[in-house]
mmCIF file of C-alpha atoms in Angstrom:
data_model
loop_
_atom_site.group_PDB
_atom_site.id
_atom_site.type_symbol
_atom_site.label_atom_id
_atom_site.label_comp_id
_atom_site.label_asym_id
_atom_site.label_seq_id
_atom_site.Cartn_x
_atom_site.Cartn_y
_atom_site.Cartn_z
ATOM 1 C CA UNK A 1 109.188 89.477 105.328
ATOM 2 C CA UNK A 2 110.422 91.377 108.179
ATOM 3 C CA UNK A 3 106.903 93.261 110.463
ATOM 4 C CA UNK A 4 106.974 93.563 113.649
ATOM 5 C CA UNK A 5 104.413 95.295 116.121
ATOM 6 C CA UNK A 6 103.913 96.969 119.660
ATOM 7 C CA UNK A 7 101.332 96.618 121.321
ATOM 8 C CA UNK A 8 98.925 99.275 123.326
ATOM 9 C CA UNK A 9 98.616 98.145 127.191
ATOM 10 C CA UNK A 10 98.764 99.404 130.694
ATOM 11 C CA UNK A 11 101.751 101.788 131.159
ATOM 12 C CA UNK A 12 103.039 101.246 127.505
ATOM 13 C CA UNK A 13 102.666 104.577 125.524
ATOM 14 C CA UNK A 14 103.128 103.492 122.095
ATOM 15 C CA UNK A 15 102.555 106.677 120.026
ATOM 16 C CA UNK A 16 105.440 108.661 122.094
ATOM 17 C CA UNK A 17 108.010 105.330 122.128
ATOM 18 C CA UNK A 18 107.549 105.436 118.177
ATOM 19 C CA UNK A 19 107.660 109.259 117.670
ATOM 20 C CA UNK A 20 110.503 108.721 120.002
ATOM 21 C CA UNK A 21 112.380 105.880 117.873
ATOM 22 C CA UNK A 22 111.389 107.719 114.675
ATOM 23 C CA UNK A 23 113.512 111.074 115.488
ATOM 24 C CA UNK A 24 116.685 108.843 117.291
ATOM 25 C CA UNK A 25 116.804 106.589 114.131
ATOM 26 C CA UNK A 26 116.619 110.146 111.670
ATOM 27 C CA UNK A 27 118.971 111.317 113.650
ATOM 28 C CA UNK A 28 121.227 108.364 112.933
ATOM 29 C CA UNK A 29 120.785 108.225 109.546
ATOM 30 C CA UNK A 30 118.299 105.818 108.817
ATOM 31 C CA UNK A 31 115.197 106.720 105.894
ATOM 32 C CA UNK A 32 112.428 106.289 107.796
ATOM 33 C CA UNK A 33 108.909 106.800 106.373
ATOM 34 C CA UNK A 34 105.712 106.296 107.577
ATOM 35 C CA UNK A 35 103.699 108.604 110.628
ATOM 36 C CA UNK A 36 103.583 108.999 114.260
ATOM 37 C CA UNK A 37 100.430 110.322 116.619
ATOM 38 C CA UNK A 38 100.183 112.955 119.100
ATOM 39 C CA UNK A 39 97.118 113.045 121.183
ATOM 40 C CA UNK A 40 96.004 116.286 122.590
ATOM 41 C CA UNK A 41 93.362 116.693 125.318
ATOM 42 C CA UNK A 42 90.332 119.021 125.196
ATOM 43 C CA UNK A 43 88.780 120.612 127.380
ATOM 44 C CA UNK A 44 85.376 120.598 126.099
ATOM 45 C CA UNK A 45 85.208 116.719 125.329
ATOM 46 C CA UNK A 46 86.490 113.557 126.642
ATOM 47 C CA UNK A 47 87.486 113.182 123.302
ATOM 48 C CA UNK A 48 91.174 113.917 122.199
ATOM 49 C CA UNK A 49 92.921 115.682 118.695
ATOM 50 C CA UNK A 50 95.129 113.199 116.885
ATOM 51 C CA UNK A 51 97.671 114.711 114.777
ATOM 52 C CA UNK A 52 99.650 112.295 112.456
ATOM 53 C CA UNK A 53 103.623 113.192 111.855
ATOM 54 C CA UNK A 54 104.453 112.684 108.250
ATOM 55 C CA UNK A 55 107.679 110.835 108.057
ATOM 56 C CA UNK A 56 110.721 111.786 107.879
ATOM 57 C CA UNK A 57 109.480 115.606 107.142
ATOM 58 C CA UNK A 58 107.212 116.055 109.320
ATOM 59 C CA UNK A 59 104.172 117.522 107.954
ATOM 60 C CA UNK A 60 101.503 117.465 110.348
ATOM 61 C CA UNK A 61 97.865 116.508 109.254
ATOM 62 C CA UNK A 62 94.977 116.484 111.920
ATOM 63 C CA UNK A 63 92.894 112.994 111.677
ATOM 64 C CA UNK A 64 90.402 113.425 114.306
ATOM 65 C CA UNK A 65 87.441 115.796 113.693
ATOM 66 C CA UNK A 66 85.567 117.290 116.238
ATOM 67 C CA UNK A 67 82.251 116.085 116.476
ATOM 68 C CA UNK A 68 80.740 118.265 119.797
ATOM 69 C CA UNK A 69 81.175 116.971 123.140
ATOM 70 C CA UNK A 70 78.598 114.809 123.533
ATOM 71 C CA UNK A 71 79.511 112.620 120.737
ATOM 72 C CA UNK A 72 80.077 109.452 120.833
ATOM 73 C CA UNK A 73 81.149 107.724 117.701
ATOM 74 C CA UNK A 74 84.355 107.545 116.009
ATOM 75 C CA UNK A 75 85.627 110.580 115.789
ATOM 76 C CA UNK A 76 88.662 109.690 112.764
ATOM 77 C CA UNK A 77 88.377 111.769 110.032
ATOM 78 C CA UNK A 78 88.548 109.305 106.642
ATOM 79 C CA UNK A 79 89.324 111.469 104.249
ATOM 80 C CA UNK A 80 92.416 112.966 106.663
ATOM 81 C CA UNK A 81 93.995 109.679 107.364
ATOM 82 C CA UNK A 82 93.836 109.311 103.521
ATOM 83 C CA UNK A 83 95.226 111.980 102.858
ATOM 84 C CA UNK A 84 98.546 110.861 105.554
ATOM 85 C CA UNK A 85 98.234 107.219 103.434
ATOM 86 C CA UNK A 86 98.879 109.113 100.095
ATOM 87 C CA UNK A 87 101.769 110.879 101.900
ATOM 88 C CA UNK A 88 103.663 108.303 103.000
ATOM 89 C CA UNK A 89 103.050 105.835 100.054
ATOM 90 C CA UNK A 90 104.679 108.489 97.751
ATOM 91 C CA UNK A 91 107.739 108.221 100.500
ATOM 92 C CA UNK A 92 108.064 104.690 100.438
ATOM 93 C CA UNK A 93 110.379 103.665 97.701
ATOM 94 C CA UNK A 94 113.265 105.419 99.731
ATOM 95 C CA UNK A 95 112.747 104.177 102.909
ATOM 96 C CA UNK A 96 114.586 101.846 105.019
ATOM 97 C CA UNK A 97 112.042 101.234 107.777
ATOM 98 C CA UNK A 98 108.474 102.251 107.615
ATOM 99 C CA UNK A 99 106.625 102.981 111.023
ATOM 100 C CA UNK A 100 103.157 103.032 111.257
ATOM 101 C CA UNK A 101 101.153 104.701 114.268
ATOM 102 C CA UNK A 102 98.498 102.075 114.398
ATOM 103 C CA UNK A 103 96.943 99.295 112.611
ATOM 104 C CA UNK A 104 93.537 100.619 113.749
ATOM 105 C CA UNK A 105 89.829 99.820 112.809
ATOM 106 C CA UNK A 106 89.772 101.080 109.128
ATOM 107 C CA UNK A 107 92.829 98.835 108.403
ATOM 108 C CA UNK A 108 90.884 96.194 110.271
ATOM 109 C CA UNK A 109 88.293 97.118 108.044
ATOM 110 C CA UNK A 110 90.700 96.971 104.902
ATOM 111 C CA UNK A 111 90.918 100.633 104.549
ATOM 112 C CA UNK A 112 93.580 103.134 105.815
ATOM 113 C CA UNK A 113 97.351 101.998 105.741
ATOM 114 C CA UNK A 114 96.641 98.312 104.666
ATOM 115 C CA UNK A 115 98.246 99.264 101.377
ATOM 116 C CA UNK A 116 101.067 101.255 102.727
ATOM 117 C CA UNK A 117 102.065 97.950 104.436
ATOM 118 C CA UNK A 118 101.540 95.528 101.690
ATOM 119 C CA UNK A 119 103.465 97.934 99.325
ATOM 120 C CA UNK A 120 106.642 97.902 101.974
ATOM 121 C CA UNK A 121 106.933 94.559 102.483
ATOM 122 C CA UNK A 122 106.596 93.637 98.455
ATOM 123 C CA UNK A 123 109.700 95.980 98.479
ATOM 124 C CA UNK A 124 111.552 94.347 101.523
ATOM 125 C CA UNK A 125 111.534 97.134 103.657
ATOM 126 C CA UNK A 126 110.740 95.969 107.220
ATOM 127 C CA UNK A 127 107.568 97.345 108.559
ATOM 128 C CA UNK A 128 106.863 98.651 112.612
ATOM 129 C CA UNK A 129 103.177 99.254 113.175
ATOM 130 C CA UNK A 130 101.474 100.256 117.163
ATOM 131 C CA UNK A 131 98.252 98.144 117.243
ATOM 132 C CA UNK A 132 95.760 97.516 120.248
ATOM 133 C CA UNK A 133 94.083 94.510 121.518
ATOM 134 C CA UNK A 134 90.924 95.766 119.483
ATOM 135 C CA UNK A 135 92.388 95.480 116.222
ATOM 136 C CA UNK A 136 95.172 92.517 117.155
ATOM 137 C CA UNK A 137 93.408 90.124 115.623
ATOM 138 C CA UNK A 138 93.037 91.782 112.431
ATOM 139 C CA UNK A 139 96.363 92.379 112.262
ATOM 140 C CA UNK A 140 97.979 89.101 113.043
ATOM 141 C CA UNK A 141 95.665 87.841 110.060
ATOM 142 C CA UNK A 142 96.134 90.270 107.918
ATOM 143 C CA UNK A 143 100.159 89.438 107.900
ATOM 144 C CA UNK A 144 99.459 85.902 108.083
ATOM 145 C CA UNK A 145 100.615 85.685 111.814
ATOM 146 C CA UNK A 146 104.446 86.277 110.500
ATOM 147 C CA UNK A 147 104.849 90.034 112.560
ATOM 148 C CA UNK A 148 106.850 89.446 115.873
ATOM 149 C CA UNK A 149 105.931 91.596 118.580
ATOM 150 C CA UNK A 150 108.090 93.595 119.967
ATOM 151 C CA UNK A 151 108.857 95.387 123.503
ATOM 152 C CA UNK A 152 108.108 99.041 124.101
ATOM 153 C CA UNK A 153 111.681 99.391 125.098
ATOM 154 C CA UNK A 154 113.779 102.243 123.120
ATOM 155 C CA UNK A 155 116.905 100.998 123.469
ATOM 156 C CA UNK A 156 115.786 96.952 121.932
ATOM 157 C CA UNK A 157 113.708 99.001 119.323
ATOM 158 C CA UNK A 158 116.993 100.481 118.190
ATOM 159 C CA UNK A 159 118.965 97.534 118.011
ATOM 160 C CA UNK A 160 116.101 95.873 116.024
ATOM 161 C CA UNK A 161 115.873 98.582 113.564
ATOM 162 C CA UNK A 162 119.814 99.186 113.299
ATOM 163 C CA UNK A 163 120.517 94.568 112.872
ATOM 164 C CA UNK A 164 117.500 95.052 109.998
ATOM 165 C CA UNK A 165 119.893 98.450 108.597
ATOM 166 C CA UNK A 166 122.761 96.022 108.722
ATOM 167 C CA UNK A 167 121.238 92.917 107.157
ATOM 168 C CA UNK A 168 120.100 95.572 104.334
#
């Protein structure tokens, strides 16, 4: 079982380092599935938009919804992130590497890309998820404590993906 994380934490961007390490290892080649997040600020809230990235396509599908700017609560939108689940489980069986945004509270929860995961690693293909300390916990059980973490460097993300390409 090859999963492997990075982690959220001062200074470390994860959503841009894997949007980032998505498009170099397209460009070389390599099938990867799964999504990446873009945060956009408002003006009217101190919330943000997230937009998940469809891999390797790129369809775009919002998962935040915008509940007024005074809101507090969670502002994911279930039935969105669903929605990018379904997408990227029917892209699995060709992938080489599947990247996942975040191991957030609804997989915590046992929702959301839980079964994304699971399905990718019952097919060998090695799994990268961004998590947070938050939802750490939950992770690390949910894959037994086997994922390694990994740094948020671009250039040792490479080489990690491209030794798993040639192990494959």
């Amino acid at each position: 079982m090859q999963i492997a994380y990075l982690k959220s934490a001062d200074g470390v961007d994860v959503n841009a380092t894997l949007a980032e390490l998505a498009a170099r290892l397209i460009d070389q080649g390599l099938q990867v599935v799964g999504t990446t997040q873009t945060n956009t600020a408002r003006t009217d809230t101190h919330k943000c938009d997230m937009d998940v990235r469809v891999l390797p396509d790129g369809e775009i599908i919002r998962i935040s919804q915008n509940l007024g700017p005074n809101s507090r609560g969670c502002q994911l939108d279930p039935d969105a992130l669903e929605q990018a689940v379904a997408a990227t489980l029917t892209r699995l069986e060709k992938a080489d590497l599947l990247i996942i945004n975040k191991f957030g509270k609804h997989e915590a929860d046992g929702r959301g890309f839980r079964e994304v995961i699971a399905a990718a690693l019952e097919l060998n293909i090695p799994v990268l998820v961004g998590t947070n300390g938050l939802n750490l916990q939950a992770f690390l059980e949910f894959t037994d404590h086997s994922a390694s973490e990994l740094p948020a460097d671009l250039d040792q993300l490479t080489a990690w993906a491209n030794t798993l390409r040639r192990a494959a």
